[in-house]
Short mmCIF file of C-alpha atoms in Angstrom, two decimals:
data_model
loop_
_atom_site.label_atom_id
_atom_site.label_comp_id
_atom_site.label_asym_id
_atom_site.label_seq_id
_atom_site.Cartn_x
_atom_site.Cartn_y
_atom_site.Cartn_z
CA MET K 26 -18.45 -26.54 -63.20
CA GLY K 27 -20.24 -29.88 -62.73
CA ALA K 28 -23.62 -30.43 -61.20
CA PRO K 29 -23.61 -30.50 -57.42
CA SER K 30 -23.41 -33.92 -55.88
CA ALA K 31 -26.77 -35.39 -54.77
CA LEU K 32 -25.05 -37.64 -52.19
CA PRO K 33 -25.70 -35.33 -49.15
CA LEU K 34 -29.35 -35.07 -50.07
CA LEU K 35 -29.68 -38.83 -50.40
CA LEU K 36 -27.97 -39.40 -47.06
CA LEU K 37 -30.24 -36.87 -45.46
CA PHE K 38 -33.36 -38.52 -47.04
CA ALA K 39 -32.22 -41.96 -45.93
CA CYS K 40 -31.58 -40.80 -42.33
CA CYS K 41 -34.96 -39.11 -42.07
CA TRP K 42 -36.86 -42.14 -43.36
CA ALA K 43 -34.87 -44.90 -41.75
CA PRO K 44 -36.95 -47.10 -39.42
CA GLY K 45 -34.49 -46.59 -36.60
CA GLY K 46 -34.05 -42.89 -37.27
CA ALA K 47 -37.68 -42.17 -36.55
CA ASN K 48 -37.04 -43.01 -32.87
CA LEU K 49 -33.96 -40.84 -32.47
CA SER K 50 -34.28 -37.64 -30.41
CA GLN K 51 -32.57 -34.59 -31.92
CA ASP K 52 -32.04 -33.17 -28.39
CA ASP K 53 -29.98 -36.18 -27.33
CA SER K 54 -27.63 -36.00 -30.32
CA GLN K 55 -27.38 -32.17 -30.30
CA PRO K 56 -24.09 -30.96 -28.72
CA TRP K 57 -24.04 -27.99 -26.37
CA THR K 58 -21.41 -25.60 -25.14
CA SER K 59 -21.19 -22.16 -23.48
CA ASP K 60 -19.79 -18.67 -24.20
CA GLU K 61 -16.53 -17.76 -22.50
CA THR K 62 -14.86 -14.49 -21.52
CA VAL K 63 -11.09 -14.37 -21.03
CA VAL K 64 -8.51 -11.64 -20.29
CA ALA K 65 -5.84 -11.18 -22.96
CA GLY K 66 -2.85 -13.31 -21.96
CA GLY K 67 -5.01 -15.71 -20.00
CA THR K 68 -6.27 -19.26 -20.65
CA VAL K 69 -9.71 -20.27 -21.82
CA VAL K 70 -11.29 -23.78 -21.72
CA LEU K 71 -13.80 -24.77 -24.39
CA LYS K 72 -16.02 -27.66 -23.42
CA CYS K 73 -18.44 -29.49 -25.80
CA GLN K 74 -20.82 -32.23 -24.63
CA VAL K 75 -23.36 -34.48 -26.24
CA LYS K 76 -25.72 -37.05 -24.74
CA ASP K 77 -26.10 -39.47 -27.73
CA HIS K 78 -22.97 -39.44 -29.83
CA GLU K 79 -24.34 -41.99 -32.43
CA ASP K 80 -20.85 -43.59 -32.74
CA SER K 81 -19.45 -40.30 -34.00
CA SER K 82 -16.65 -38.06 -32.64
CA LEU K 83 -16.79 -34.40 -31.60
CA GLN K 84 -14.79 -31.76 -33.29
CA TRP K 85 -13.69 -28.14 -32.37
CA SER K 86 -13.08 -25.49 -35.04
CA ASN K 87 -11.84 -21.90 -34.68
CA PRO K 88 -13.56 -18.77 -36.06
CA ALA K 89 -11.69 -19.27 -39.35
CA GLN K 90 -13.31 -22.78 -39.56
CA GLN K 91 -9.95 -24.45 -39.09
CA THR K 92 -10.22 -27.79 -37.26
CA LEU K 93 -8.44 -27.69 -33.90
CA TYR K 94 -9.16 -31.17 -32.53
CA PHE K 95 -11.15 -34.12 -33.91
CA GLY K 96 -11.64 -36.40 -30.98
CA GLU K 97 -8.20 -36.97 -29.51
CA LYS K 98 -6.40 -35.99 -32.71
CA ARG K 99 -4.76 -32.57 -33.02
CA ALA K 100 -5.49 -30.96 -36.37
CA LEU K 101 -3.87 -27.51 -36.01
CA ARG K 102 -0.27 -27.20 -34.95
CA ASP K 103 -0.59 -24.51 -32.32
CA ASN K 104 1.15 -25.34 -29.05
CA ARG K 105 -1.15 -22.93 -27.20
CA ILE K 106 -4.09 -25.32 -27.89
CA GLN K 107 -4.07 -28.46 -25.71
CA LEU K 108 -6.45 -31.40 -25.17
CA VAL K 109 -8.16 -31.37 -21.80
CA SER K 110 -10.63 -34.27 -22.11
CA SER K 111 -11.81 -36.53 -24.92
CA THR K 112 -14.62 -39.08 -24.39
CA PRO K 113 -17.51 -40.20 -26.62
CA HIS K 114 -19.67 -37.63 -24.79
CA GLU K 115 -17.26 -34.73 -24.28
CA LEU K 116 -14.46 -32.87 -26.03
CA SER K 117 -12.64 -30.13 -24.03
CA ILE K 118 -9.66 -28.12 -25.16
CA SER K 119 -7.71 -25.18 -23.69
CA ILE K 120 -6.15 -22.13 -25.35
CA SER K 121 -3.39 -20.44 -23.38
CA ASN K 122 -1.88 -16.98 -23.80
CA VAL K 123 -5.03 -15.79 -25.49
CA ALA K 124 -4.62 -12.85 -27.85
CA LEU K 125 -7.21 -10.35 -29.09
CA ALA K 126 -7.06 -12.11 -32.47
CA ASP K 127 -8.41 -15.29 -30.84
CA GLU K 128 -11.76 -13.62 -30.16
CA GLY K 129 -14.77 -14.99 -32.13
CA GLU K 130 -17.15 -17.89 -32.53
CA TYR K 131 -15.79 -21.40 -32.05
CA THR K 132 -17.74 -24.33 -33.43
CA CYS K 133 -18.30 -27.76 -31.89
CA SER K 134 -19.56 -30.35 -34.45
CA ILE K 135 -20.71 -33.96 -34.41
CA PHE K 136 -20.81 -35.75 -37.72
CA THR K 137 -24.15 -37.47 -37.52
CA MET K 138 -26.79 -37.36 -40.26
CA PRO K 139 -27.38 -34.51 -40.38
CA VAL K 140 -24.28 -32.84 -38.91
CA ARG K 141 -25.11 -31.02 -35.74
CA THR K 142 -23.16 -28.00 -34.35
CA ALA K 143 -23.00 -25.72 -31.34
CA LYS K 144 -21.40 -22.28 -31.10
CA SER K 145 -19.22 -20.82 -28.33
CA LEU K 146 -18.49 -17.10 -28.42
CA VAL K 147 -15.09 -16.30 -26.94
CA THR K 148 -14.73 -12.71 -25.80
CA VAL K 149 -11.23 -11.47 -25.16
CA LEU K 150 -10.83 -8.50 -22.79
CA GLY K 151 -8.09 -5.94 -23.52
CA ILE K 152 -6.26 -4.86 -20.37
CA PRO K 153 -5.97 -1.06 -20.14
CA GLN K 154 -2.46 0.32 -19.81
CA LYS K 155 -1.28 2.27 -16.74
CA PRO K 156 -2.74 5.79 -17.03
CA ILE K 157 -0.50 8.79 -17.80
CA ILE K 158 -1.06 12.23 -16.20
CA THR K 159 -0.05 15.42 -18.02
CA GLY K 160 -0.54 19.14 -17.55
CA TYR K 161 1.47 19.77 -14.39
CA LYS K 162 4.61 21.77 -15.12
CA SER K 163 5.67 23.74 -12.04
CA SER K 164 4.61 24.97 -8.63
CA LEU K 165 1.22 26.63 -8.31
CA ARG K 166 0.37 29.67 -6.30
CA GLU K 167 -2.35 29.62 -3.72
CA LYS K 168 -5.83 30.11 -5.26
CA GLU K 169 -4.56 29.36 -8.80
CA THR K 170 -6.50 26.96 -11.03
CA ALA K 171 -4.86 23.66 -12.02
CA THR K 172 -5.88 21.48 -15.02
CA LEU K 173 -4.57 17.93 -15.38
CA HIS K 174 -5.12 15.38 -18.14
CA CYS K 175 -5.19 11.56 -17.91
CA GLN K 176 -5.01 8.97 -20.63
CA SER K 177 -5.02 5.16 -20.88
CA SER K 178 -4.98 2.98 -23.99
CA GLY K 179 -5.42 -0.75 -24.89
CA SER K 180 -8.75 -1.40 -23.11
CA LYS K 181 -11.44 -3.56 -24.58
CA PRO K 182 -14.18 -2.70 -24.03
CA ALA K 183 -13.49 0.97 -23.30
CA ALA K 184 -12.39 1.68 -19.69
CA GLN K 185 -13.56 4.51 -17.38
CA LEU K 186 -11.32 7.05 -15.66
CA THR K 187 -11.85 8.65 -12.21
CA TRP K 188 -10.06 11.36 -10.27
CA ARG K 189 -9.35 11.87 -6.58
CA LYS K 190 -7.19 14.14 -4.37
CA GLY K 191 -5.97 12.08 -1.45
CA ASP K 192 -9.12 10.42 -0.20
CA GLN K 193 -11.37 13.08 -1.70
CA GLU K 194 -13.05 12.41 -5.05
CA LEU K 195 -12.65 15.04 -7.79
CA ARG K 196 -15.27 15.49 -10.41
CA GLY K 197 -13.51 15.40 -13.79
CA GLU K 198 -14.88 15.68 -17.29
CA PRO K 199 -16.72 12.65 -18.80
CA THR K 200 -14.38 10.01 -20.16
CA ARG K 201 -13.59 10.47 -23.86
CA ILE K 202 -13.27 7.26 -25.98
CA GLN K 203 -11.20 6.79 -29.14
CA GLU K 204 -10.72 3.60 -31.12
CA ASP K 205 -7.13 2.41 -31.42
CA PRO K 206 -5.61 1.77 -34.90
CA ASN K 207 -5.90 -2.03 -34.43
CA GLY K 208 -9.69 -1.67 -34.50
CA LYS K 209 -10.15 -3.77 -31.42
CA THR K 210 -9.05 -1.72 -28.42
CA PHE K 211 -9.77 1.82 -27.21
CA THR K 212 -7.93 4.81 -25.76
CA VAL K 213 -9.75 6.71 -23.02
CA SER K 214 -8.92 10.19 -21.63
CA SER K 215 -10.28 12.62 -19.06
CA SER K 216 -9.43 16.07 -17.59
CA VAL K 217 -9.97 17.69 -14.17
CA THR K 218 -9.83 21.35 -13.16
CA PHE K 219 -9.72 22.65 -9.57
CA GLN K 220 -8.51 25.65 -7.47
CA VAL K 221 -5.60 24.90 -5.21
CA THR K 222 -5.27 26.00 -1.54
CA ARG K 223 -2.42 25.87 0.89
CA GLU K 224 -3.73 22.56 2.25
CA ASP K 225 -3.06 21.09 -1.26
CA ASP K 226 0.69 21.61 -0.88
CA GLY K 227 2.19 18.12 -1.17
CA ALA K 228 -1.13 16.48 -2.14
CA ASN K 229 -1.31 13.63 -4.61
CA ILE K 230 -3.76 13.89 -7.51
CA VAL K 231 -4.65 10.30 -8.55
CA CYS K 232 -6.14 9.12 -11.89
CA SER K 233 -7.52 5.56 -11.75
CA VAL K 234 -8.68 3.31 -14.56
CA ASN K 235 -11.71 1.03 -13.96
CA HIS K 236 -12.13 -2.04 -16.18
CA GLU K 237 -13.61 -5.55 -15.75
CA SER K 238 -10.32 -7.12 -16.86
CA LEU K 239 -8.59 -5.84 -13.70
CA LYS K 240 -11.03 -7.73 -11.40
CA GLY K 241 -10.88 -5.06 -8.74
CA ALA K 242 -7.11 -4.54 -8.88
CA ASP K 243 -5.94 -0.93 -8.56
CA ARG K 244 -4.35 0.58 -11.71
CA SER K 245 -3.66 4.24 -11.14
CA THR K 246 -1.09 7.03 -11.45
CA SER K 247 -0.51 9.91 -9.05
CA GLN K 248 0.90 13.41 -9.49
CA ARG K 249 2.23 15.30 -6.49
CA ILE K 250 1.60 19.02 -6.60
CA GLU K 251 3.40 21.90 -4.84
CA VAL K 252 1.53 25.02 -3.77
CA LEU K 253 3.29 28.33 -2.88
CA TYR K 254 1.59 30.41 -0.17
CA THR K 255 2.39 33.25 2.25
CA PRO K 256 3.85 32.27 5.67
CA THR K 257 2.00 32.01 8.96
CA VAL K 258 3.67 32.60 12.35
CA MET K 259 3.09 31.50 15.97
CA ILE K 260 5.21 32.65 18.99
CA ARG K 261 6.03 29.99 21.60
CA PRO K 262 7.72 30.85 24.98
CA ASP K 263 10.25 28.49 26.57
CA PRO K 264 9.62 28.02 29.49
CA PRO K 265 5.87 28.53 29.19
CA HIS K 266 5.58 30.56 32.46
CA PRO K 267 8.67 32.63 32.77
CA ARG K 268 9.79 34.10 36.11
CA GLU K 269 12.14 36.84 37.02
CA GLY K 270 15.75 35.81 36.95
CA GLN K 271 15.19 32.89 34.49
CA LYS K 272 16.42 32.56 30.91
CA LEU K 273 13.68 32.89 28.29
CA LEU K 274 13.49 32.06 24.61
CA LEU K 275 10.65 33.33 22.46
CA HIS K 276 10.46 31.04 19.38
CA CYS K 277 8.95 32.54 16.27
CA GLU K 278 7.69 29.43 14.45
CA GLY K 279 7.06 30.27 10.80
CA ARG K 280 5.26 27.99 8.30
CA GLY K 281 4.99 28.56 4.57
CA ASN K 282 6.10 27.51 1.12
CA PRO K 283 8.84 28.59 0.75
CA VAL K 284 9.69 28.72 4.43
CA PRO K 285 10.39 32.20 5.83
CA GLN K 286 13.96 33.36 5.30
CA GLN K 287 13.93 36.42 7.61
CA TYR K 288 12.50 37.25 11.06
CA LEU K 289 12.04 40.71 12.60
CA TRP K 290 11.41 41.16 16.36
CA GLU K 291 9.86 44.31 17.80
CA LYS K 292 8.58 45.47 21.16
CA GLU K 293 5.64 47.88 21.34
CA GLY K 294 6.92 51.30 22.55
CA SER K 295 10.54 50.43 21.80
CA VAL K 296 12.55 51.91 18.96
CA PRO K 297 14.46 50.63 16.96
CA PRO K 298 13.54 46.97 16.33
CA LEU K 299 15.05 44.53 18.71
CA LYS K 300 16.40 41.96 16.24
CA MET K 301 16.49 41.28 12.52
CA THR K 302 18.09 37.98 11.65
CA GLN K 303 17.63 34.63 10.07
CA GLU K 304 17.36 33.06 13.53
CA SER K 305 13.79 32.85 14.69
CA ALA K 306 14.27 32.95 18.50
CA LEU K 307 14.53 36.02 20.71
CA ILE K 308 16.67 35.34 23.78
CA PHE K 309 16.45 36.89 27.29
CA PRO K 310 19.50 35.66 29.30
CA PHE K 311 18.20 37.04 32.62
CA LEU K 312 14.54 38.10 32.91
CA ASN K 313 13.48 41.14 34.96
CA LYS K 314 10.23 43.04 35.37
CA SER K 315 11.22 45.64 32.75
CA ASP K 316 11.10 42.94 30.01
CA SER K 317 7.30 42.70 30.37
CA GLY K 318 5.38 43.94 27.35
CA THR K 319 3.97 43.00 23.89
CA TYR K 320 6.40 41.56 21.37
CA GLY K 321 5.84 41.18 17.62
CA CYS K 322 7.56 38.81 15.17
CA THR K 323 7.34 39.34 11.43
CA ALA K 324 8.23 36.38 9.19
CA THR K 325 9.10 37.15 5.54
CA SER K 326 9.44 34.89 2.48
CA ASN K 327 9.30 35.37 -1.32
CA MET K 328 5.51 35.03 -1.08
CA GLY K 329 5.00 37.85 1.51
CA SER K 330 5.08 38.55 5.22
CA TYR K 331 3.07 37.71 8.33
CA LYS K 332 3.23 39.24 11.87
CA ALA K 333 2.29 37.61 15.20
CA TYR K 334 2.11 39.12 18.71
CA PHE K 335 2.89 37.77 22.22
CA THR K 336 2.32 39.50 25.61
CA LEU K 337 5.06 38.77 28.09
CA ASN K 338 4.32 39.01 31.80
CA VAL K 339 7.31 38.31 33.99
CA ASN K 340 6.26 36.62 37.26
CA ASP K 341 7.97 36.94 40.61
CA PRO K 342 10.89 34.61 41.23
CA SER K 343 9.90 31.25 42.62
CA PRO K 344 10.67 30.62 46.36
CA VAL K 345 13.87 28.72 46.94
CA PRO K 346 13.50 25.90 49.54
CA SER K 347 15.77 26.22 52.64
CA SER K 348 18.63 23.75 53.28
CA SER K 349 17.21 22.68 56.67
CA SER K 350 13.88 21.75 55.22
CA THR K 351 15.63 19.82 52.49
CA TYR K 352 17.77 18.01 55.07
CA HIS K 353 14.66 17.07 57.14
CA ALA K 354 12.88 15.83 54.03
CA ILE K 355 15.86 13.56 53.16
CA ILE K 356 16.07 12.16 56.70
CA GLY K 357 12.32 11.58 56.81
CA GLY K 358 12.51 9.71 53.54
CA ILE K 359 15.35 7.47 54.78
CA VAL K 360 13.45 6.63 58.02
CA ALA K 361 10.30 5.82 56.13
CA PHE K 362 12.26 3.55 53.81
CA ILE K 363 13.84 1.69 56.75
CA VAL K 364 10.43 1.18 58.46
CA PHE K 365 9.06 -0.12 55.22
CA LEU K 366 11.88 -2.70 54.97
CA LEU K 367 11.30 -3.89 58.54
CA LEU K 368 7.62 -4.36 57.87
CA ILE K 369 8.39 -6.48 54.85
CA LEU K 370 10.86 -8.53 56.86
CA LEU K 371 8.30 -9.19 59.61
CA ILE K 372 5.69 -10.27 57.13
CA PHE K 373 8.04 -12.78 55.50
CA LEU K 374 9.17 -14.07 58.91
CA GLY K 375 5.57 -14.61 60.03
CA HIS K 376 4.76 -16.55 56.84
CA TYR K 377 7.89 -18.69 57.34
CA LEU K 378 6.99 -19.60 60.93
CA ILE K 379 3.43 -20.47 60.02
CA ARG K 380 4.58 -22.81 57.21
CA HIS K 381 7.12 -24.68 59.37
CA LYS K 382 5.19 -24.88 62.67
CA GLY K 383 3.18 -27.99 61.73
CA GLN K 384 6.30 -29.80 60.44
CA ARG K 385 8.15 -29.39 63.75
CA CYS K 386 5.16 -30.59 65.83
CA GLU K 387 4.66 -33.79 63.70
CA GLY K 388 8.30 -34.84 64.20
CA CYS K 389 8.44 -34.39 67.93
CA ASN K 390 5.03 -35.57 69.25
CA GLN K 391 6.41 -38.77 70.78
CA ARG K 392 9.29 -36.92 72.42
CA THR K 393 6.96 -34.32 73.84
CA TRP K 394 4.72 -36.90 75.52
CA GLU K 395 7.75 -38.61 77.08
CA GLU K 396 8.97 -35.32 78.46
CA VAL K 397 5.47 -34.58 79.80
CA GLY K 398 5.46 -37.93 81.66
CA ARG K 399 8.88 -37.30 83.21
CA SER K 400 7.80 -33.85 84.29
CA ALA K 401 4.71 -35.25 86.12
CA LYS K 402 6.81 -37.78 87.98
CA ASP K 403 9.29 -35.11 89.08
CA ARG K 404 6.47 -32.94 90.25
CA GLN K 405 5.10 -35.80 92.44
CA GLU K 406 8.55 -36.37 94.05
CA GLU K 407 8.93 -32.66 94.55
CA ALA K 408 5.52 -32.50 96.31
CA GLY K 409 6.47 -35.37 98.61
CA CYS K 410 9.68 -33.63 99.56
CA ARG K 411 7.78 -30.52 100.40
CA LYS K 412 5.39 -32.38 102.65
CA ALA K 413 8.25 -34.10 104.45
CA LEU K 414 10.02 -30.81 105.00
CA GLN K 415 6.79 -29.31 106.30
CA ARG K 416 6.41 -32.15 108.86
CA LEU K 417 10.05 -32.06 109.90
CA PRO K 418 9.64 -29.45 112.71
CA GLN K 419 6.72 -31.40 114.13
CA LEU K 420 8.75 -34.59 114.21
CA LEU K 421 11.68 -32.86 115.85
CA GLU K 422 9.35 -31.39 118.54
CA VAL K 423 7.94 -34.77 119.37
CA SER K 424 11.36 -36.35 119.61
CA GLU K 425 12.54 -33.66 122.12
CA LYS K 426 9.52 -34.25 124.25
CA GLU K 427 10.24 -37.95 124.41
CA LYS K 428 13.84 -37.35 125.63
CA MET K 429 12.91 -35.01 128.56
CA PRO K 430 12.40 -36.68 132.09
CA PRO K 431 8.95 -36.60 133.63
CA ALA K 432 8.29 -33.74 136.10
CA PRO K 433 8.23 -34.71 139.86
CA SER K 434 4.91 -35.03 141.43
CA VAL K 435 4.02 -32.66 144.39
CA PRO K 436 2.37 -34.27 147.39
CA THR K 437 -1.02 -33.00 148.26
CA LEU K 438 -1.64 -31.61 151.73
#
């Protein structure tokens, strides 16, 4: 092999001792960038900036030191890598559909004397797969212990697993971590053990995976469990307060898993049992006082039996209202309704008259004053007639006096 070339050393010596070079600031010509974190399958943007470019172009290289872009020129034929911005002071590129293999240190270079570089560490997060729950095979009996296992692979860094039952958190074993064959991602697993009760019948046991790549999104799997337990019974009367002469149904309401298949009715002091059937109700077509007593209902399923009691007290028959009182009540209701309608009619009529009174007066003011004038004149004429009639006898009396001859005078002695 030949001796190494001395040209780079000479160029470096010339740059350091050049008169203009002594005034250059290394900070101004030093490029800078930043570390980036991206989720696998996402897009990352790499930005490189420099203050004093010294008439040189910026360049991006991948972790394998392959040139991606030199200024505006694409160097590597990878359609995932695109130019975002290229100026003398900035070179930005984007990488889409990022894979785990794209993780590493990317280099931004500017070919001054000497060449200056900046590093950008790209971290690719592996998204964990949907967790898988195993260990549940068949129905569990009340008070049995259940153990479930949960596993999720493909996370980077390793994810964490949590358990819950409905809204209640379950304390499982610490998450176990195992490196995947690709050497980049991890498989995590966890187990939980708990004792089941009848309240757990139909409950969902949920395993959730927590990882920064999910950004708060829920990624979980649920397992519904079935719990077998002995039945419980409650007796409900219909109607609630039975009276003599009524029809009564005593409902024996059984609850359990499986549901009760058989019901047995008994009355204390009565032999044999009253009823043994798949129907849960005991029927009394016509109650009487002799039906009073304590009744028991036994519900039976494959998981066992349960018995409940109910004390029946038959009340006296309710009084039946007479036909006359009913008739009077109907008549009274009709009368009250008619009075109510009349009151409403009067109220509306009063409002109507009040609203239209002013309108009628405004239109007839002139006519009213004319009629008042004529009435006054008529009254004056009527008063004159009355006075004439009152004086008529006096006038007649005077006229008669004037017609009579004067009485003869008697001579005095």
